[in-house]
Short mmCIF file of C-alpha atoms and ligand atoms in Angstrom, two decimals:
data_model
loop_
_atom_site.label_atom_id
_atom_site.label_comp_id
_atom_site.label_asym_id
_atom_site.label_seq_id
_atom_site.Cartn_x
_atom_site.Cartn_y
_atom_site.Cartn_z
CA MET A 1 -79.12 197.42 50.39
CA GLN A 2 -81.55 199.49 52.52
CA GLU A 3 -80.93 203.13 53.34
CA THR A 4 -78.89 203.70 56.52
CA LYS A 5 -80.94 204.91 59.51
CA LYS A 6 -78.55 206.97 61.59
CA GLY A 7 -78.80 205.91 65.23
CA LEU A 8 -81.16 203.12 64.08
CA GLU A 9 -84.02 205.56 64.62
CA GLY A 10 -87.40 203.90 64.22
CA ILE A 11 -85.88 200.47 63.47
CA VAL A 12 -87.73 197.59 65.13
CA ALA A 13 -84.97 195.14 66.07
CA LEU A 14 -86.78 192.44 68.05
CA ASP A 15 -89.95 191.28 69.83
CA THR A 16 -90.27 191.71 73.58
CA SER A 17 -92.87 191.05 76.25
CA ILE A 18 -90.92 192.93 78.92
CA SER A 19 -92.01 196.51 78.35
CA PHE A 20 -94.10 198.66 76.02
CA ILE A 21 -93.67 202.35 75.14
CA ASP A 22 -96.11 204.58 73.32
CA GLY A 23 -93.93 207.60 72.66
CA MET A 24 -96.75 209.73 71.21
CA GLN A 25 -99.12 209.30 74.12
CA GLY A 26 -96.53 208.99 76.89
CA ILE A 27 -97.40 205.47 77.98
CA LEU A 28 -95.00 203.00 79.56
CA LYS A 29 -95.91 199.52 80.76
CA TYR A 30 -93.81 196.76 82.29
CA ARG A 31 -95.28 193.34 81.43
CA GLY A 32 -98.56 195.00 80.44
CA ILE A 33 -99.00 197.09 83.61
CA ASP A 34 -98.94 200.89 83.56
CA ILE A 35 -95.92 202.52 85.18
CA GLU A 36 -98.16 204.77 87.33
CA HIS A 37 -99.58 201.67 89.00
CA LEU A 38 -96.19 199.96 89.35
CA ALA A 39 -94.64 203.03 90.96
CA GLU A 40 -96.81 202.41 94.04
CA MET A 41 -95.41 198.91 94.59
CA SER A 42 -92.07 197.78 96.07
CA TYR A 43 -88.94 197.40 93.96
CA GLU A 44 -88.79 193.72 94.91
CA THR A 45 -92.27 193.23 93.41
CA ILE A 46 -91.24 194.95 90.18
CA SER A 47 -88.02 193.02 89.99
CA TYR A 48 -89.93 189.74 90.37
CA LEU A 49 -92.40 190.88 87.72
CA LEU A 50 -89.67 191.72 85.21
CA ILE A 51 -87.71 188.53 85.70
CA ASN A 52 -90.60 186.08 85.97
CA GLY A 53 -93.18 187.77 83.77
CA ILE A 54 -95.97 187.86 86.37
CA LEU A 55 -96.69 189.72 89.58
CA PRO A 56 -95.80 187.63 92.65
CA GLY A 57 -98.46 186.38 95.04
CA GLU A 58 -97.98 187.11 98.74
CA GLN A 59 -96.00 183.92 99.39
CA GLU A 60 -93.84 184.22 96.27
CA LEU A 61 -93.02 187.81 97.17
CA ALA A 62 -92.08 186.90 100.74
CA ALA A 63 -89.81 184.11 99.50
CA TYR A 64 -88.24 186.33 96.82
CA SER A 65 -87.73 189.15 99.30
CA ASN A 66 -86.02 186.78 101.76
CA ARG A 67 -83.72 185.49 99.01
CA LEU A 68 -82.73 189.01 97.99
CA LYS A 69 -82.09 190.00 101.59
CA SER A 70 -79.96 186.91 102.20
CA GLU A 71 -77.84 187.78 99.14
CA ARG A 72 -77.24 191.44 100.05
CA ARG A 73 -73.91 190.89 101.80
CA ILE A 74 -70.57 191.01 100.02
CA ASN A 75 -67.52 189.23 101.41
CA GLY A 76 -64.24 190.58 102.76
CA GLU A 77 -62.33 189.66 99.62
CA MET A 78 -64.69 191.80 97.58
CA ILE A 79 -64.22 194.72 99.96
CA ASP A 80 -60.44 194.29 99.66
CA ILE A 81 -60.77 194.43 95.87
CA MET A 82 -62.87 197.58 96.18
CA ARG A 83 -60.19 199.25 98.24
CA VAL A 84 -57.62 198.41 95.55
CA CYS A 85 -59.68 199.58 92.55
CA ASN A 86 -60.62 202.86 94.17
CA TYR A 87 -62.42 204.99 91.61
CA GLY A 88 -61.28 208.42 90.47
CA THR A 89 -64.20 210.58 89.45
CA GLU A 90 -66.79 207.98 88.44
CA ALA A 91 -67.88 205.11 90.71
CA LEU A 92 -69.13 203.08 87.75
CA ASP A 93 -65.49 202.45 86.76
CA SER A 94 -65.08 200.45 89.97
CA LEU A 95 -68.56 198.97 89.88
CA ARG A 96 -67.85 197.15 86.62
CA THR A 97 -64.74 195.63 88.22
CA ALA A 98 -66.79 194.62 91.28
CA ILE A 99 -69.35 192.89 89.05
CA SER A 100 -66.56 191.16 87.19
CA CYS A 101 -65.17 189.91 90.52
CA THR A 102 -68.64 188.69 91.52
CA ALA A 103 -68.62 186.56 88.36
CA HIS A 104 -65.27 185.03 89.38
CA MET A 105 -66.66 184.22 92.82
CA ASP A 106 -69.95 182.77 91.50
CA HIS A 107 -69.75 178.98 91.33
CA GLU A 108 -72.55 179.01 88.70
CA ASN A 109 -70.78 181.46 86.39
CA ASP A 110 -70.31 178.90 83.63
CA ASN A 111 -73.77 177.39 83.99
CA ASN A 112 -76.07 179.01 81.44
CA SER A 113 -79.27 177.18 82.47
CA LEU A 114 -82.30 179.37 83.25
CA ASP A 115 -82.25 178.32 86.91
CA ALA A 116 -78.58 179.23 87.32
CA ASN A 117 -79.13 182.49 85.45
CA LYS A 118 -82.04 183.44 87.71
CA ASN A 119 -79.76 182.81 90.70
CA LYS A 120 -77.20 185.16 89.16
CA ALA A 121 -79.92 187.76 88.63
CA VAL A 122 -80.90 187.57 92.31
CA ARG A 123 -77.26 187.95 93.37
CA LEU A 124 -76.73 190.96 91.15
CA ILE A 125 -79.98 192.68 92.15
CA ALA A 126 -79.26 192.09 95.84
CA LYS A 127 -75.56 192.99 95.80
CA LEU A 128 -75.43 196.05 93.57
CA PRO A 129 -76.62 198.48 96.29
CA THR A 130 -74.15 196.96 98.78
CA MET A 131 -71.29 197.23 96.26
CA ILE A 132 -72.01 200.85 95.42
CA ALA A 133 -72.37 201.91 99.05
CA ALA A 134 -69.17 199.99 99.90
CA LEU A 135 -67.27 201.61 97.03
CA TYR A 136 -68.30 205.00 98.34
CA ARG A 137 -67.34 204.18 101.91
CA CYS A 138 -63.97 202.69 100.86
CA LYS A 139 -63.27 205.77 98.76
CA SER A 140 -63.81 207.92 101.85
CA GLY A 141 -61.45 205.63 103.82
CA ASP A 142 -64.34 204.28 105.95
CA PHE A 143 -65.56 200.75 106.66
CA PRO A 144 -68.66 199.74 104.70
CA PHE A 145 -71.90 199.36 106.68
CA GLN A 146 -73.47 195.88 106.65
CA PRO A 147 -76.88 195.67 104.98
CA ASP A 148 -79.90 195.93 107.25
CA GLU A 149 -82.35 193.14 106.49
CA THR A 150 -85.22 194.94 108.19
CA LEU A 151 -85.13 197.71 105.57
CA SER A 152 -86.58 197.76 102.06
CA HIS A 153 -84.31 197.59 98.98
CA GLY A 154 -84.21 201.38 98.68
CA ALA A 155 -84.06 202.32 102.37
CA ASN A 156 -81.27 199.80 102.94
CA PHE A 157 -79.19 201.39 100.16
CA LEU A 158 -79.50 204.86 101.69
CA TYR A 159 -78.71 203.39 105.11
CA MET A 160 -75.51 201.75 103.81
CA LEU A 161 -74.48 205.00 102.15
CA ARG A 162 -75.00 207.22 105.16
CA GLY A 163 -75.09 205.01 108.25
CA GLU A 164 -78.53 206.20 109.25
CA ALA A 165 -81.96 205.02 108.17
CA PRO A 166 -83.70 207.46 105.75
CA SER A 167 -86.97 209.23 106.51
CA ALA A 168 -90.16 207.62 105.15
CA ILE A 169 -90.34 210.04 102.22
CA GLU A 170 -86.66 209.53 101.34
CA ALA A 171 -87.19 205.75 101.37
CA GLU A 172 -90.22 206.17 99.12
CA ALA A 173 -88.27 208.39 96.73
CA ILE A 174 -85.35 205.99 96.27
CA GLU A 175 -87.69 203.00 95.92
CA LYS A 176 -89.59 204.85 93.16
CA ASP A 177 -86.28 205.72 91.55
CA PHE A 178 -85.33 202.04 91.36
CA ILE A 179 -88.77 201.11 90.01
CA LEU A 180 -88.90 203.83 87.35
CA SER A 181 -85.32 203.09 86.29
CA ALA A 182 -85.83 199.33 86.10
CA GLU A 183 -86.74 198.86 82.47
CA HIS A 184 -87.16 200.75 79.22
CA GLU A 185 -87.33 198.54 76.16
CA LEU A 186 -84.41 198.86 73.73
CA ASN A 187 -82.58 201.78 75.26
CA PRO A 188 -78.85 201.79 74.35
CA SER A 189 -77.59 199.78 77.34
CA THR A 190 -80.27 197.12 76.98
CA PHE A 191 -79.69 196.83 73.25
CA ALA A 192 -75.93 196.50 73.81
CA LEU A 193 -76.61 193.87 76.46
CA ARG A 194 -78.90 191.93 74.10
CA ILE A 195 -76.19 191.89 71.45
CA ALA A 196 -73.78 190.43 74.03
CA ALA A 197 -76.39 187.88 75.15
CA SER A 198 -77.11 186.96 71.51
CA THR A 199 -73.55 185.68 71.20
CA LEU A 200 -74.39 183.44 74.20
CA ALA A 201 -71.97 185.37 76.39
CA ASP A 202 -72.82 184.73 80.06
CA VAL A 203 -75.12 186.93 82.18
CA TYR A 204 -72.30 188.79 83.94
CA SER A 205 -70.58 189.63 80.65
CA ALA A 206 -73.86 190.89 79.23
CA ILE A 207 -74.59 192.98 82.33
CA ILE A 208 -71.13 194.57 82.19
CA THR A 209 -71.76 195.41 78.52
CA GLY A 210 -74.99 197.13 79.54
CA LEU A 211 -73.35 198.90 82.44
CA CYS A 212 -70.53 200.30 80.29
CA THR A 213 -73.08 201.57 77.79
CA LEU A 214 -75.14 203.21 80.54
CA LYS A 215 -72.12 205.32 81.49
CA GLY A 216 -72.27 207.70 78.53
CA PRO A 217 -73.63 211.22 79.12
CA LEU A 218 -76.25 210.78 76.38
CA HIS A 219 -77.67 207.80 78.30
CA GLY A 220 -77.46 207.08 82.07
CA GLY A 221 -74.59 209.50 82.55
CA ALA A 222 -77.06 212.35 81.94
CA ARG A 223 -78.31 212.02 85.53
CA ARG A 224 -74.94 213.09 86.85
CA GLY A 225 -74.86 215.86 84.25
CA VAL A 226 -78.17 217.19 85.57
CA MET A 227 -76.87 217.19 89.16
CA GLU A 228 -73.85 219.22 88.08
CA MET A 229 -76.06 221.57 86.06
CA LEU A 230 -78.28 222.24 89.09
CA ASP A 231 -75.19 223.33 91.02
CA GLU A 232 -74.01 225.47 88.14
CA VAL A 233 -77.34 227.24 87.67
CA ALA A 234 -77.70 227.56 91.47
CA VAL A 235 -80.80 229.85 91.50
CA PRO A 236 -83.95 229.83 89.34
CA GLU A 237 -83.19 233.34 88.00
CA ASN A 238 -80.07 231.97 86.20
CA ALA A 239 -81.96 229.29 84.25
CA ASN A 240 -82.85 231.50 81.29
CA ASN A 241 -79.33 232.71 80.56
CA TYR A 242 -77.85 229.29 81.18
CA VAL A 243 -80.11 227.63 78.62
CA LEU A 244 -79.72 230.41 76.02
CA TYR A 245 -75.93 230.32 76.36
CA LYS A 246 -75.75 226.52 75.99
CA LEU A 247 -78.14 226.43 73.06
CA SER A 248 -76.27 229.24 71.30
CA ARG A 249 -73.18 227.02 71.46
CA LYS A 250 -75.17 224.00 70.23
CA GLU A 251 -74.53 222.20 73.51
CA LYS A 252 -76.97 219.64 74.88
CA ILE A 253 -78.86 220.39 78.08
CA MET A 254 -78.70 217.23 80.14
CA GLY A 255 -81.97 215.57 81.11
CA PHE A 256 -84.00 216.80 78.13
CA GLY A 257 -85.14 215.10 74.94
CA HIS A 258 -85.78 211.51 74.03
CA ARG A 259 -85.53 209.32 70.96
CA VAL A 260 -88.95 207.77 71.51
CA TYR A 261 -91.13 210.16 73.53
CA ARG A 262 -92.70 213.07 71.68
CA THR A 263 -94.63 214.10 74.76
CA TYR A 264 -93.98 214.12 78.51
CA ASP A 265 -92.13 210.99 79.63
CA PRO A 266 -94.54 209.31 82.12
CA ARG A 267 -91.63 208.53 84.45
CA SER A 268 -90.64 212.21 84.58
CA ARG A 269 -94.15 213.13 85.69
CA ILE A 270 -93.89 210.78 88.67
CA PHE A 271 -90.34 211.90 89.42
CA LYS A 272 -91.37 215.54 89.28
CA ASP A 273 -94.15 215.02 91.79
CA MET A 274 -91.81 213.06 94.06
CA ALA A 275 -89.06 215.70 93.77
CA LYS A 276 -91.55 218.38 94.82
CA ARG A 277 -92.53 216.38 97.91
CA VAL A 278 -88.91 215.63 98.85
CA ALA A 279 -88.03 219.31 98.41
CA LYS A 280 -90.91 220.30 100.66
CA GLU A 281 -89.81 217.94 103.39
CA ASN A 282 -86.25 219.20 103.08
CA GLY A 283 -87.44 222.76 103.65
CA ASP A 284 -85.24 224.25 100.90
CA PRO A 285 -86.99 224.09 97.52
CA THR A 286 -84.12 225.74 95.57
CA TRP A 287 -83.01 222.72 93.50
CA TYR A 288 -86.59 221.90 92.64
CA GLU A 289 -87.27 225.51 91.65
CA VAL A 290 -84.08 225.63 89.54
CA ALA A 291 -85.24 222.45 87.77
CA GLU A 292 -88.73 223.84 87.12
CA SER A 293 -87.25 227.03 85.68
CA LEU A 294 -84.97 225.03 83.38
CA GLU A 295 -87.97 223.01 82.23
CA HIS A 296 -89.99 226.17 81.44
CA VAL A 297 -87.15 227.80 79.51
CA MET A 298 -86.41 224.63 77.50
CA TYR A 299 -90.10 224.18 76.66
CA ARG A 300 -90.40 227.81 75.51
CA GLU A 301 -87.15 227.83 73.53
CA PHE A 302 -87.86 224.63 71.63
CA LEU A 303 -91.45 225.61 70.92
CA ASP A 304 -90.46 229.10 69.73
CA VAL A 305 -87.46 228.14 67.66
CA ARG A 306 -88.32 224.64 66.40
CA GLY A 307 -92.12 224.69 66.65
CA ARG A 308 -91.98 221.61 68.88
CA PRO A 309 -91.44 221.63 72.66
CA ILE A 310 -88.87 219.47 74.46
CA TYR A 311 -89.63 217.67 77.71
CA PRO A 312 -87.59 216.47 80.66
CA ASN A 313 -86.58 212.84 80.42
CA VAL A 314 -86.14 210.20 83.15
CA ASP A 315 -82.81 211.66 84.24
CA PHE A 316 -84.01 215.18 84.98
CA TYR A 317 -86.20 215.11 88.09
CA SER A 318 -84.54 211.89 89.32
CA ALA A 319 -81.35 213.96 89.56
CA VAL A 320 -83.19 216.57 91.62
CA ILE A 321 -84.22 213.77 93.99
CA TYR A 322 -80.61 212.56 94.18
CA LYS A 323 -79.54 216.05 95.24
CA TYR A 324 -82.05 216.03 98.10
CA LEU A 325 -81.08 212.46 99.06
CA ARG A 326 -77.44 213.56 99.23
CA ILE A 327 -76.32 210.98 96.67
CA PRO A 328 -72.87 212.10 95.45
CA PRO A 329 -72.87 212.90 91.70
CA GLU A 330 -70.08 210.40 91.02
CA LEU A 331 -72.48 207.67 92.17
CA ALA A 332 -75.48 208.77 90.10
CA THR A 333 -74.97 206.50 87.07
CA SER A 334 -74.27 203.50 89.28
CA VAL A 335 -77.42 204.18 91.31
CA PHE A 336 -79.36 204.17 88.03
CA ALA A 337 -77.90 200.68 87.42
CA ILE A 338 -79.31 199.42 90.75
CA GLY A 339 -82.79 199.77 89.32
CA ARG A 340 -81.97 198.82 85.73
CA VAL A 341 -80.31 195.49 86.58
CA SER A 342 -83.73 193.78 86.88
CA GLY A 343 -84.68 194.85 83.36
CA TRP A 344 -81.27 193.93 82.03
CA THR A 345 -81.40 190.40 83.42
CA ALA A 346 -84.96 189.96 82.11
CA HIS A 347 -83.69 190.92 78.64
CA CYS A 348 -80.84 188.41 78.92
CA PHE A 349 -83.34 185.63 79.61
CA GLU A 350 -85.62 186.74 76.77
CA GLN A 351 -82.66 186.78 74.37
CA TYR A 352 -81.38 183.35 75.42
CA ALA A 353 -84.89 181.85 75.17
CA ASP A 354 -85.32 182.68 71.48
CA ASN A 355 -81.88 183.48 70.24
CA ARG A 356 -80.45 184.48 66.93
CA VAL A 357 -77.13 186.31 66.93
CA ILE A 358 -77.71 190.07 66.41
CA ARG A 359 -75.61 191.02 63.45
CA PRO A 360 -76.83 193.90 61.23
CA ARG A 361 -75.09 195.17 58.10
CA ALA A 362 -73.23 198.41 57.36
CA HIS A 363 -73.47 200.49 54.20
CA TYR A 364 -69.93 200.66 52.72
CA ILE A 365 -68.91 204.16 51.61
N1 COA B 401 -80.42 219.88 74.59
C1 COA B 401 -80.29 220.64 73.50
N2 COA B 401 -80.70 220.25 72.28
C2 COA B 401 -81.24 219.04 72.18
C3 COA B 401 -81.44 218.22 73.28
C4 COA B 401 -81.00 218.68 74.52
N3 COA B 401 -81.11 217.93 75.63
N4 COA B 401 -82.01 217.07 72.90
C5 COA B 401 -82.20 217.17 71.57
N5 COA B 401 -81.73 218.37 71.16
C6 COA B 401 -81.75 218.86 69.77
C7 COA B 401 -80.63 218.19 68.98
O1 COA B 401 -79.42 218.92 69.09
C8 COA B 401 -81.19 218.15 67.61
O2 COA B 401 -80.98 219.38 67.03
P1 COA B 401 -80.63 219.56 65.46
O3 COA B 401 -81.84 219.03 64.74
O4 COA B 401 -80.41 221.02 65.29
O5 COA B 401 -79.40 218.73 65.22
C9 COA B 401 -82.68 217.96 67.82
O6 COA B 401 -82.95 218.44 69.14
C10 COA B 401 -83.12 216.52 67.73
O7 COA B 401 -82.45 215.79 68.71
P2 COA B 401 -81.56 214.51 68.43
O8 COA B 401 -80.22 214.70 69.05
O9 COA B 401 -81.63 214.12 66.98
O10 COA B 401 -82.33 213.44 69.25
P3 COA B 401 -81.86 211.95 69.40
O11 COA B 401 -83.08 211.13 69.34
O12 COA B 401 -80.76 211.60 68.49
O13 COA B 401 -81.22 211.95 70.87
C11 COA B 401 -81.10 212.21 73.18
C12 COA B 401 -81.97 211.80 72.01
C13 COA B 401 -81.77 211.78 74.46
C14 COA B 401 -79.72 211.50 73.09
C15 COA B 401 -80.90 213.73 73.14
O14 COA B 401 -82.15 214.34 73.35
C16 COA B 401 -79.90 214.20 74.16
O15 COA B 401 -78.69 214.19 73.90
N6 COA B 401 -80.36 214.61 75.40
C17 COA B 401 -79.46 215.06 76.42
C18 COA B 401 -78.82 213.88 77.13
C19 COA B 401 -79.81 213.14 77.96
O16 COA B 401 -80.55 213.68 78.74
N7 COA B 401 -79.79 211.80 77.83
C20 COA B 401 -80.66 210.92 78.57
C21 COA B 401 -81.62 210.22 77.65
S1 COA B 401 -82.89 209.37 78.54
#
């Protein structure tokens, strides 16, 4: 039997046409298109691209956008369920229940045809922001706000969270967050989801598998960790001691490092620029400055001690943006899922289309 590769590092597990990463050069493409280009589009466009494999024309986009908007609402029964399964410290715990309930209420749940599965994808993509905002509102003892069909995917989410439409730059920031979080090849949650799909489990079951895997602090949960770290460090002058203390205890600094990238993550570059702009509009650059200081110290420490720098990953500057957008930390991982659900559903379809059950071997010791 072959030698065990801990963490499956470097193992190529399957073929995909959904996204491409060059970890040495810092390149990421969805369906062959560079992320820098995609970041300037709308989330609805990217979602269509991921699910259908091609960019939509004007008419296709208008029709897709209308479908998503018409599916944004959640019913009273769902809101009742949300009140019952009120989350403690992590909204994702309730979100997975909400998605499970959506499956129960979906008349196509047992239909595994591509058409039915695309309908499920639309429902999930449209309803996730409404569910998360509603969970937050219910937790605070308030009534959820109804979705506003005049607003974009991102702006509508912030509106439902706060009850007021975001500024133009805030809307741009959250839209970019959803786009840049939408897809990333065989990251842990997507791989877990593909294993579930390879057993021919239904779309909702596969999505819940992905969602549960996203929760961990070494994956999507890192975003929340970064938000908490920004509060802990508080001012840029503390960054040096904070990093040295954590590293001396062999603790991980959230939002740094990546299994695949050996250079700057292209998503982090876009997030960093966006975070700087949001900070400027806010008028208080402290969180951005704390983040920059942490980045400098980490770069220096890793270069000095290990001869190789470490870079911020997708969760680092996105967390800075969440701070400025006033997204509560307990929602951060769920907000990541709003973007990722398009990539997840695309991977479900790709797995179903050319399936073989994913079943590796273990080395017995
Ligand atoms: N803080 C401190 N040290 C880190 C680090 C971080 N964020 N990321 C990697 N390292 C260190 C590891 O401890 C390891 O040190 P060692 O050789 O002395 O054991 C070395 O760098 C190599 O990292 P490793 O853990 O083997 O990388 P990996 O490919 O297994 O893991 C991550 C990648 C992303 C899980 C890892 O970098 C990490 O835990 N980052 C923090 C959590 C995070 O931001 N996750 C989101 C990922 S997008």
